C-alpha positions as a Markdown table, in Angstrom:
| # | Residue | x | y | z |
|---|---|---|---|---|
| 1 | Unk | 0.0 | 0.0 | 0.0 |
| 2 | Unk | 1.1 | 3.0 | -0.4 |
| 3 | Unk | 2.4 | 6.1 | 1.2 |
| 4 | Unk | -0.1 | 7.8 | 3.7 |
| 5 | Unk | -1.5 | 11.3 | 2.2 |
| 6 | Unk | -1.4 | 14.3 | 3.1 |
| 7 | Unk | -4.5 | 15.9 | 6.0 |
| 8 | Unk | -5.7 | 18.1 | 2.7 |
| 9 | Unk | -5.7 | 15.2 | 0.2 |
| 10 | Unk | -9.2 | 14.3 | -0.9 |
| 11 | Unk | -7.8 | 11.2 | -2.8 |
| 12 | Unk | -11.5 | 11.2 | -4.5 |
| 13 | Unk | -13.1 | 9.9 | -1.0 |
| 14 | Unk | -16.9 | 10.9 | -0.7 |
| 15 | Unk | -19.1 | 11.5 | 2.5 |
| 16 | Unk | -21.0 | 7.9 | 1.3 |
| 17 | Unk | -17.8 | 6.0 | 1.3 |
| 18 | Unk | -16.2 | 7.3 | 4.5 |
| 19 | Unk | -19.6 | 6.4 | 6.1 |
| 20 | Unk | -19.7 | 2.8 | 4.6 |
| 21 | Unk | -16.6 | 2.3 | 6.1 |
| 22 | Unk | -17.3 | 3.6 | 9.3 |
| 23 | Unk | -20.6 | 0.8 | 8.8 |
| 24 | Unk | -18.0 | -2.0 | 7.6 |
| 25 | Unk | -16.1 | -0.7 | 11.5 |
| 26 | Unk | -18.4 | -1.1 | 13.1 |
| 27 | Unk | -20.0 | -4.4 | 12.1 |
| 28 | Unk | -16.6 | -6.3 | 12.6 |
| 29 | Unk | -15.4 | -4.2 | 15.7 |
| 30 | Unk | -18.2 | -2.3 | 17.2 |
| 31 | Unk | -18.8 | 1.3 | 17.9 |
| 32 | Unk | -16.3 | 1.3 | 20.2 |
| 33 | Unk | -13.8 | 0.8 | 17.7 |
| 34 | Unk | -14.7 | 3.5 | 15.6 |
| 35 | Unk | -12.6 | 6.4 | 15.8 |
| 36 | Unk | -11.9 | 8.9 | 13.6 |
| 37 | Unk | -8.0 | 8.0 | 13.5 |
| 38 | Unk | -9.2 | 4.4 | 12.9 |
| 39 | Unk | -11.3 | 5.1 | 10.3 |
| 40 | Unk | -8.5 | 6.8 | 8.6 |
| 41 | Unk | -6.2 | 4.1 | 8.9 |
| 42 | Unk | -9.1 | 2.2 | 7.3 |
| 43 | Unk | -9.4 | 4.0 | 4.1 |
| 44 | Unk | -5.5 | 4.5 | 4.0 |
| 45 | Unk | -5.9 | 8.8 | 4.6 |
| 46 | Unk | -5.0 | 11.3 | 7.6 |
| 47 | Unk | -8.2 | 11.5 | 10.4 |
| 48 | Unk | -8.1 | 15.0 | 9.1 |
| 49 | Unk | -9.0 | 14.0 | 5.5 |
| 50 | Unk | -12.4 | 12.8 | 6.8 |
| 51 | Unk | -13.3 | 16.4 | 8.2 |
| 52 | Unk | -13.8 | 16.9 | 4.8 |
| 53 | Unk | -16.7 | 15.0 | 5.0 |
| 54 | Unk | -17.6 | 14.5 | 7.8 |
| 55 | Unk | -16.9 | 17.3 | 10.0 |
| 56 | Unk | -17.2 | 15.9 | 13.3 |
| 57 | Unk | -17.7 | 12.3 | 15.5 |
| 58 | Unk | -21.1 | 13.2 | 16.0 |
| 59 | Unk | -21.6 | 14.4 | 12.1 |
| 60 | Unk | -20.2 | 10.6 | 11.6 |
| 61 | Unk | -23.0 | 8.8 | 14.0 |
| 62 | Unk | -25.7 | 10.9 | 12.5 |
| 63 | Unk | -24.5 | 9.7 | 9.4 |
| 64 | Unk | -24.7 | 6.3 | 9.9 |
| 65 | Unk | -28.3 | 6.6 | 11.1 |
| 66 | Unk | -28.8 | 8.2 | 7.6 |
| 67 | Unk | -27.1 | 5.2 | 5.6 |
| 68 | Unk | -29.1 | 2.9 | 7.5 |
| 69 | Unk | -32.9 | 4.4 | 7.5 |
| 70 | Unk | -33.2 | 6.7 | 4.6 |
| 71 | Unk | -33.2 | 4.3 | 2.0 |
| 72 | Unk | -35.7 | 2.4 | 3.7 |
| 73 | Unk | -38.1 | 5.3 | 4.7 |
| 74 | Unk | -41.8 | 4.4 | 3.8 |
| 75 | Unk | -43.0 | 4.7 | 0.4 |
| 76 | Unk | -45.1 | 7.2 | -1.3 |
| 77 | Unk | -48.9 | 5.4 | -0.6 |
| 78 | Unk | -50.2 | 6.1 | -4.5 |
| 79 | Unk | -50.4 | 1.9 | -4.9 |
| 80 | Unk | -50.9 | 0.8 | -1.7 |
| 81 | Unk | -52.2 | 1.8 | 1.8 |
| 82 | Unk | -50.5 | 3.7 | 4.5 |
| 83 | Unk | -50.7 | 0.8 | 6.9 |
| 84 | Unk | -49.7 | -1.3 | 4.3 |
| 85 | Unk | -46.8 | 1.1 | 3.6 |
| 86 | Unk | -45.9 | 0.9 | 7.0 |
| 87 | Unk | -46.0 | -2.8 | 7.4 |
| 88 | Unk | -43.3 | -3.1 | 4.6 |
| 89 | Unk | -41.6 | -0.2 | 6.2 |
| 90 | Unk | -41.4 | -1.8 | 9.3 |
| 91 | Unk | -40.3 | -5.1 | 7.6 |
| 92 | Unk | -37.2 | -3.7 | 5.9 |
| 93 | Unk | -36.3 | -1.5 | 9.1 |
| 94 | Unk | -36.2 | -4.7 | 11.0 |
| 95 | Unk | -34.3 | -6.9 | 8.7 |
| 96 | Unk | -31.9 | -4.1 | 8.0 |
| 97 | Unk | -31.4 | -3.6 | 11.7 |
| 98 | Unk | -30.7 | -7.4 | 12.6 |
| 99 | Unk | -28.2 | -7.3 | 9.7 |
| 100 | Unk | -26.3 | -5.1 | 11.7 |
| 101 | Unk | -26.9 | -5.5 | 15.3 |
| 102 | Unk | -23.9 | -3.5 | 16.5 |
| 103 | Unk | -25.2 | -0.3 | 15.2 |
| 104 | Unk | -28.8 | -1.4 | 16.5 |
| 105 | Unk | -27.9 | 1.0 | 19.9 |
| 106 | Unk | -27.0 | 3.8 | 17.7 |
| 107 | Unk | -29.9 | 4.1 | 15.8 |
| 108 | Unk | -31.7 | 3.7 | 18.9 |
| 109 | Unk | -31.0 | 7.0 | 20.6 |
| 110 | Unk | -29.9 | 9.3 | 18.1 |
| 111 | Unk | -32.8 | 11.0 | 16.3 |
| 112 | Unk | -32.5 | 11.4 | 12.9 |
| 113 | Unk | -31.4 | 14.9 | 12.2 |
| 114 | Unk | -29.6 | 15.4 | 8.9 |
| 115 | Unk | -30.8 | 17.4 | 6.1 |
| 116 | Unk | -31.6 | 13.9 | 4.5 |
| 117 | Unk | -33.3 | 12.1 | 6.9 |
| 118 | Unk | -35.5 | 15.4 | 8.0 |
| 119 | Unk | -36.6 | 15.2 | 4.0 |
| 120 | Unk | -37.5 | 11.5 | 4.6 |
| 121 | Unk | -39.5 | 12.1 | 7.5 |
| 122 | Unk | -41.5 | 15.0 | 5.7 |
| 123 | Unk | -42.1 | 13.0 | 2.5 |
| 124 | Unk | -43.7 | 10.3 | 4.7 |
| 125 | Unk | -45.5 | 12.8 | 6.7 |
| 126 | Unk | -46.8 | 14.4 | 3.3 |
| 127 | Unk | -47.7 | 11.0 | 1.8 |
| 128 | Unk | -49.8 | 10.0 | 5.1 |
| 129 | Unk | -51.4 | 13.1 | 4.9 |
| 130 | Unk | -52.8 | 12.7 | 1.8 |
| 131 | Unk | -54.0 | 9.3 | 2.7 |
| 132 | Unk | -55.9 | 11.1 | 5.5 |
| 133 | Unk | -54.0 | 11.5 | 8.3 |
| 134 | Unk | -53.2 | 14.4 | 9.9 |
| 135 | Unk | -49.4 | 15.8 | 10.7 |
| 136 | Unk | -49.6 | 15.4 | 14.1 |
| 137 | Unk | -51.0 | 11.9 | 14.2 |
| 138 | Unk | -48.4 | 10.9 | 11.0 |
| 139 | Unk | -46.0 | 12.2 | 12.7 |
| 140 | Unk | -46.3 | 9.8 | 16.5 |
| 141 | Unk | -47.8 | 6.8 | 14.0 |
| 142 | Unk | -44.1 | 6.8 | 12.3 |
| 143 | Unk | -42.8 | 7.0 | 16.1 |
| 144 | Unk | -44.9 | 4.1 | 16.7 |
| 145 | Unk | -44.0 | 1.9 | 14.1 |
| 146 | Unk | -40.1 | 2.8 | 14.4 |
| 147 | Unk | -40.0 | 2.7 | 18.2 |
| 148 | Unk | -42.0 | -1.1 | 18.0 |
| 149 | Unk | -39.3 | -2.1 | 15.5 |
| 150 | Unk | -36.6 | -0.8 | 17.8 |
| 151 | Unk | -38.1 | -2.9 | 20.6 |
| 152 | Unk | -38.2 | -5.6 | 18.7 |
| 153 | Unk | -34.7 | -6.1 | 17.2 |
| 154 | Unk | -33.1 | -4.8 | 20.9 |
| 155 | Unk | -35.1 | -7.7 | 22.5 |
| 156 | Unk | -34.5 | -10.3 | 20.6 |
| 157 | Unk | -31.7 | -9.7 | 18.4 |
| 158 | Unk | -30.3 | -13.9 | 18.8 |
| 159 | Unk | -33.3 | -15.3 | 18.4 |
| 160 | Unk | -37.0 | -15.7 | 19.9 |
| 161 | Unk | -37.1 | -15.0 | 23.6 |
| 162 | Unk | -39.6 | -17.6 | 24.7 |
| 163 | Unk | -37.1 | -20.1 | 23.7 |
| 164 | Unk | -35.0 | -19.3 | 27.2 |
| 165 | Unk | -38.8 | -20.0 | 28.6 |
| 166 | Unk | -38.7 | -24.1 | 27.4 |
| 167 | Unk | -38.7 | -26.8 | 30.2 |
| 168 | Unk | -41.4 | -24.1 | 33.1 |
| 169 | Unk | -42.6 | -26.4 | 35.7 |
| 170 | Unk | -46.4 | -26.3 | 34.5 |
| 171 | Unk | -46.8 | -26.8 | 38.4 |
| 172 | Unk | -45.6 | -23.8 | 39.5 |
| 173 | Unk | -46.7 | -21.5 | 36.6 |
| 174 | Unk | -49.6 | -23.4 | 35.0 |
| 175 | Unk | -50.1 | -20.5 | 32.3 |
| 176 | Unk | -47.3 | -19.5 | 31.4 |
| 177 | Unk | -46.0 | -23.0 | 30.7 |
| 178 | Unk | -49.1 | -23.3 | 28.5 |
| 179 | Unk | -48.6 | -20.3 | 26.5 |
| 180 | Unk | -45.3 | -21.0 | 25.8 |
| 181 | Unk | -46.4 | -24.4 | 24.7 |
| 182 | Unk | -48.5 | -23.2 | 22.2 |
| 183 | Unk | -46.7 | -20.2 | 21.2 |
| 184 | Unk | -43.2 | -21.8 | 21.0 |
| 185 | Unk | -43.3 | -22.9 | 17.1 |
| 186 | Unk | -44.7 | -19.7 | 16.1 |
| 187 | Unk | -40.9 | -18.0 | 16.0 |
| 188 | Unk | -39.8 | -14.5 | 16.1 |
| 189 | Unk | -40.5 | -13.7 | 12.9 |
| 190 | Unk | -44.1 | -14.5 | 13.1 |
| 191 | Unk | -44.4 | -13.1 | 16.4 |
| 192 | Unk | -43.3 | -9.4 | 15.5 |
| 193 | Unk | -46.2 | -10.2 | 12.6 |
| 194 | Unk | -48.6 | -10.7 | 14.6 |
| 195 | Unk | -47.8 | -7.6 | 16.8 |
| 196 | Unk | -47.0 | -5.4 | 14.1 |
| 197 | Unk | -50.7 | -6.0 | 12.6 |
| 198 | Unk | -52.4 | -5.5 | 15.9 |
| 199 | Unk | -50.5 | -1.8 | 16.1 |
| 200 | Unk | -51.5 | -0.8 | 12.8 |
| 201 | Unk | -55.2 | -1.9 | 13.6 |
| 202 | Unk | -55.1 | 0.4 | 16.7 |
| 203 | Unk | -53.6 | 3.5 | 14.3 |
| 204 | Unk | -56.6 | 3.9 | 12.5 |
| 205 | Unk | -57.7 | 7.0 | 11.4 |
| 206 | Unk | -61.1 | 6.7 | 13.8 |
| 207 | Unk | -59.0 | 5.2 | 16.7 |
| 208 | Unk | -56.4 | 8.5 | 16.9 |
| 209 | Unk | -59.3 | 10.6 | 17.4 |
């Protein structure tokens, strides 16, 4: 490889390949690994190159919200309807999340504030408005959806939880025992399903009134 440039050098780099680095980082290393100095030493360039574009550590986290959730913001409803939007929305956001589970925290508590992802948020809001909703109720349905999603993949990222329920003592707790007998072969997947459908029957037009 060869010589290390100079801090001014833009060797050609773009904001969209110094964050899918800092993405490719982070899924091998974690967050904690992800520096600006490593990152450099990643894509062969000074930490000072990247100020270029990115012009902080915090510019860089916000960032990699934006890789991750913009391009799977929900769709303009013109062919289909907002809860079905939302349910494919909510699809993609959990598959996408579970293919990188140590950025899951990340997008977890840092709202998404660049000029991109504010765009998003108001093209959604626009296209659930004219599918009847108001602004204010698009506005904490999107919450709703994104927060359940969040939930989901944070509790249970490896797997389906009731599995670590097998092998109760129906004795001692006679119902849950059952439950998790009858439940057990309906899996994760299924599961977030079946709760994702009974949140977008309660966000309703008549039941946000």
């Amino acid at each position: 490889m060869g010589g290390r440039r100079t801090p001014g050098q833009r060797v050609g780099l773009t904001r969209e390949a110094v964050l899918r680095a800092a993405l490719a980082l982070a899924d091998r290393e974690g967050l904690k690994a992800l520096s600006m100095r490593r990152l450099g030493a990643e894509l062969d360039v000074e930490a000072m190159t990247l100020y270029h574009h990115v012009p902080s550590k915090d510019a860089l986290l916000d960032g990699l919200v934006e890789l991750l959730v913009a391009p799977i913001a929900p769709p303009a409803f013109e062919t289909v309807s907002w809860q079905e939007g939302l349910r494919a929305y909510a699809s993609q956001l959990r598959t996408t999340l579970l293919a990188h589970p140590n950025v899951i925290s990340l997008v977890a508590t840092r709202p998404a504030v660049t000029a991109q992802n504010l765009q998003v948020m108001e093209d959604a809001l626009e296209s659930m408005r004219a599918a009847g909703l108001q602004p204010a109720d698009a506005l904490d349905v999107l919450y709703a959806v994104t927060g359940f999603v969040l939930g989901h993949v944070v509790t249970s990222p490896d797997g389906d939880p009731v599995d670590q329920l097998d092998g109760l003592d129906p004795a001692e707790y006679p119902l849950l025992a059952e439950a998790v007998s009858k439940t057990s072969p309906r899996g994760t997947e299924a599961r977030f399903e079946f709760a994702l459908d009974a949140l977008l029957s309660g966000l309703e037009p008549n039941a946000l009134d």
